[in-house]
Short mmCIF file of C-alpha atoms in Angstrom, two decimals:
data_model
loop_
_atom_site.label_atom_id
_atom_site.label_comp_id
_atom_site.label_asym_id
_atom_site.label_seq_id
_atom_site.Cartn_x
_atom_site.Cartn_y
_atom_site.Cartn_z
CA MET U 193 -1.53 -5.20 15.67
CA ARG U 194 -3.21 -8.62 15.53
CA GLY U 195 -6.37 -6.92 14.21
CA ALA U 196 -4.29 -5.39 11.44
CA PHE U 197 -3.20 -8.84 10.29
CA LYS U 198 -6.80 -10.05 10.32
CA ALA U 199 -7.79 -7.03 8.25
CA MET U 200 -5.00 -7.81 5.78
CA VAL U 201 -6.24 -11.37 5.38
CA ALA U 202 -9.85 -10.20 5.20
CA LEU U 203 -8.86 -7.79 2.43
CA GLY U 204 -7.88 -10.66 0.17
CA LEU U 205 -11.12 -12.47 0.92
CA ALA U 206 -13.50 -9.50 0.89
CA ILE U 207 -12.63 -7.96 -2.46
CA ALA U 208 -15.90 -9.17 -3.92
CA VAL U 209 -17.80 -6.86 -1.53
CA PRO U 210 -18.60 -3.63 -3.38
CA ALA U 211 -16.57 -1.05 -1.45
CA GLN U 212 -18.34 1.86 -3.10
CA ALA U 213 -21.75 0.74 -1.88
CA GLN U 214 -20.37 0.21 1.63
CA ALA U 215 -18.75 3.64 1.71
CA GLN U 216 -21.86 5.39 0.43
CA ALA U 217 -24.11 3.56 2.87
CA GLN U 218 -21.82 4.27 5.81
CA ALA U 219 -20.48 7.69 4.74
CA CYS U 220 -17.13 6.58 6.10
CA ILE U 221 -14.15 4.51 4.95
CA ASP U 222 -14.36 0.90 6.11
CA ARG U 223 -11.40 -0.93 7.61
CA ASP U 224 -10.73 -3.06 4.50
CA THR U 225 -10.55 0.04 2.29
CA LEU U 226 -8.18 1.70 4.78
CA THR U 227 -6.02 -1.42 4.65
CA ALA U 228 -6.10 -1.28 0.85
CA ALA U 229 -5.03 2.38 1.03
CA ARG U 230 -2.10 1.44 3.29
CA LEU U 231 -1.05 -1.25 0.82
CA ALA U 232 -1.32 1.15 -2.12
CA GLU U 233 0.70 3.78 -0.30
CA PHE U 234 3.34 1.22 0.66
CA GLY U 235 3.54 -0.03 -2.93
CA THR U 236 3.91 3.52 -4.24
CA MET U 237 6.59 4.30 -1.66
CA MET U 238 8.58 1.19 -2.58
CA MET U 239 8.28 1.90 -6.31
CA THR U 240 9.43 5.51 -6.01
CA VAL U 241 12.29 4.61 -3.68
CA SER U 242 13.41 1.98 -6.17
CA LEU U 243 13.40 4.58 -8.94
CA ARG U 244 15.16 7.22 -6.81
CA CYS U 245 17.84 4.72 -5.78
CA LYS U 246 18.40 3.73 -9.39
CA ALA U 247 18.81 7.43 -10.25
CA ILE U 248 21.75 7.69 -7.82
CA GLY U 249 23.32 4.48 -9.13
CA ILE U 250 21.98 1.95 -6.63
CA ASP U 251 19.76 -0.69 -8.21
CA ILE U 252 17.36 -2.27 -5.71
CA SER U 253 14.97 -3.43 -8.41
CA ARG U 254 15.74 -7.13 -7.89
CA GLY U 255 14.49 -7.06 -4.31
CA TYR U 256 11.59 -4.82 -5.27
CA GLU U 257 10.52 -7.15 -8.11
CA ALA U 258 10.80 -10.17 -5.79
CA MET U 259 8.55 -8.42 -3.27
CA LEU U 260 6.02 -7.62 -6.00
CA GLY U 261 6.05 -11.18 -7.26
CA THR U 262 5.55 -12.66 -3.81
CA HIS U 263 2.76 -10.31 -2.76
CA ARG U 264 1.14 -9.58 -6.13
CA PRO U 265 -2.27 -11.09 -5.23
CA VAL U 266 -2.69 -8.93 -2.12
CA LEU U 267 -1.40 -5.79 -3.83
CA ALA U 268 -3.69 -6.40 -6.82
CA ALA U 269 -6.66 -6.94 -4.50
CA ALA U 270 -5.89 -3.65 -2.78
CA ASP U 271 -5.78 -1.89 -6.15
CA ARG U 272 -9.16 -3.38 -7.14
CA ARG U 273 -10.69 -2.37 -3.80
CA LEU U 274 -9.52 1.24 -4.17
CA ARG U 275 -10.68 1.44 -7.78
CA ALA U 276 -14.12 0.26 -6.63
CA PHE U 277 -14.08 2.77 -3.77
CA PHE U 278 -13.34 5.65 -6.15
CA ALA U 279 -15.65 4.37 -8.93
CA GLY U 280 -18.18 6.89 -10.14
CA LYS U 281 -16.06 9.84 -9.05
CA SER U 282 -14.48 11.33 -12.14
CA ARG U 283 -10.72 10.75 -12.13
CA ALA U 284 -10.69 10.32 -8.33
CA PHE U 285 -8.54 7.19 -8.41
CA ASP U 286 -6.05 8.83 -10.79
CA ALA U 287 -5.89 11.93 -8.58
CA TYR U 288 -5.36 9.77 -5.50
CA SER U 289 -2.58 7.78 -7.20
CA THR U 290 -0.92 10.98 -8.42
CA ARG U 291 -0.96 12.45 -4.89
CA LEU U 292 0.76 9.33 -3.56
CA GLY U 293 3.36 9.40 -6.33
CA ASN U 294 4.08 13.08 -5.70
CA ARG U 295 4.32 12.49 -1.96
CA TYR U 296 7.00 9.83 -2.26
CA GLY U 297 8.58 10.69 -5.59
CA GLY U 298 10.34 13.81 -4.38
CA GLY U 299 11.96 12.41 -1.25
CA ALA U 300 15.63 12.53 -0.46
CA THR U 301 17.63 9.47 -1.38
CA ASP U 302 20.97 8.31 -0.08
CA PRO U 303 22.83 5.00 -0.11
CA ALA U 304 21.84 4.18 3.48
CA ASN U 305 18.12 4.56 2.70
CA CYS U 306 18.51 2.49 -0.44
CA THR U 307 20.15 -0.27 1.61
CA ARG U 308 17.33 -0.20 4.19
CA PHE U 309 14.61 -0.33 1.56
CA GLU U 310 16.40 -3.05 -0.36
CA ARG U 311 16.51 -5.15 2.82
CA VAL U 312 12.77 -4.61 3.40
CA ALA U 313 11.94 -5.55 -0.19
CA ARG U 314 14.22 -8.59 -0.17
CA ASP U 315 12.81 -9.82 3.16
CA LEU U 316 9.24 -9.43 1.92
CA GLY U 317 10.12 -11.18 -1.31
CA ALA U 318 11.30 -14.18 0.70
CA ASN U 319 8.31 -14.19 3.09
CA PRO U 320 4.95 -14.86 1.48
CA GLY U 321 1.77 -14.37 3.41
CA ALA U 322 -0.35 -11.56 4.71
CA ALA U 323 1.24 -11.57 8.18
CA ALA U 324 4.72 -10.71 6.88
CA LEU U 325 3.42 -8.02 4.55
CA GLY U 326 0.95 -6.68 7.11
CA LYS U 327 3.61 -6.26 9.77
CA VAL U 328 5.76 -4.13 7.49
CA VAL U 329 2.91 -2.15 5.90
CA PHE U 330 1.30 -1.25 9.23
CA ALA U 331 4.70 -0.29 10.68
CA MET U 332 5.65 1.93 7.73
CA ILE U 333 2.24 3.45 6.90
CA GLY U 334 0.64 4.52 10.17
CA GLN U 335 -2.19 6.52 8.65
CA PRO U 336 -3.00 6.15 4.96
CA ARG U 337 -3.48 9.35 2.99
CA ILE U 338 -7.01 8.81 1.79
CA GLU U 339 -9.64 11.47 2.26
CA GLY U 340 -12.62 10.73 4.46
CA PRO U 341 -13.34 9.62 7.99
CA ALA U 342 -12.71 6.06 9.07
CA CYS U 343 -15.73 4.07 10.19
CA PRO U 344 -15.88 3.48 13.92
CA LYS U 345 -14.73 0.06 15.07
CA PRO U 346 -17.62 -2.39 15.41
#
């Protein structure tokens, strides 16, 4: 798990590295791109849960917005990394994003789940830093849904 936190921190620092060139040269998905995919999937899951909860009359948007505000730089870096990874492949990023939205958008929602997700969002909103976010993201997204093999560990 400690390596996951290092990868999360490295993600914020390594965004300037062209992910597409790395992926093409290695023919695999590097660890930073996999971390970015986990973050994107987590962000999509939280957004869709927030919308589903609102649809049943439970508004968790305050906690969700606080989480976004606290972790915006890391989430934005993950988005940039994935856009670079999919660059040059016609509509690949849009297709990837749509698959994630469809995966989480149709889930079942009940008050208990809304309460759990609100607590996660509120806690993350109050805890800045990659370690807090990384712990939750790696616990909730075991394997990101991005196509391609992961690069072997160095």
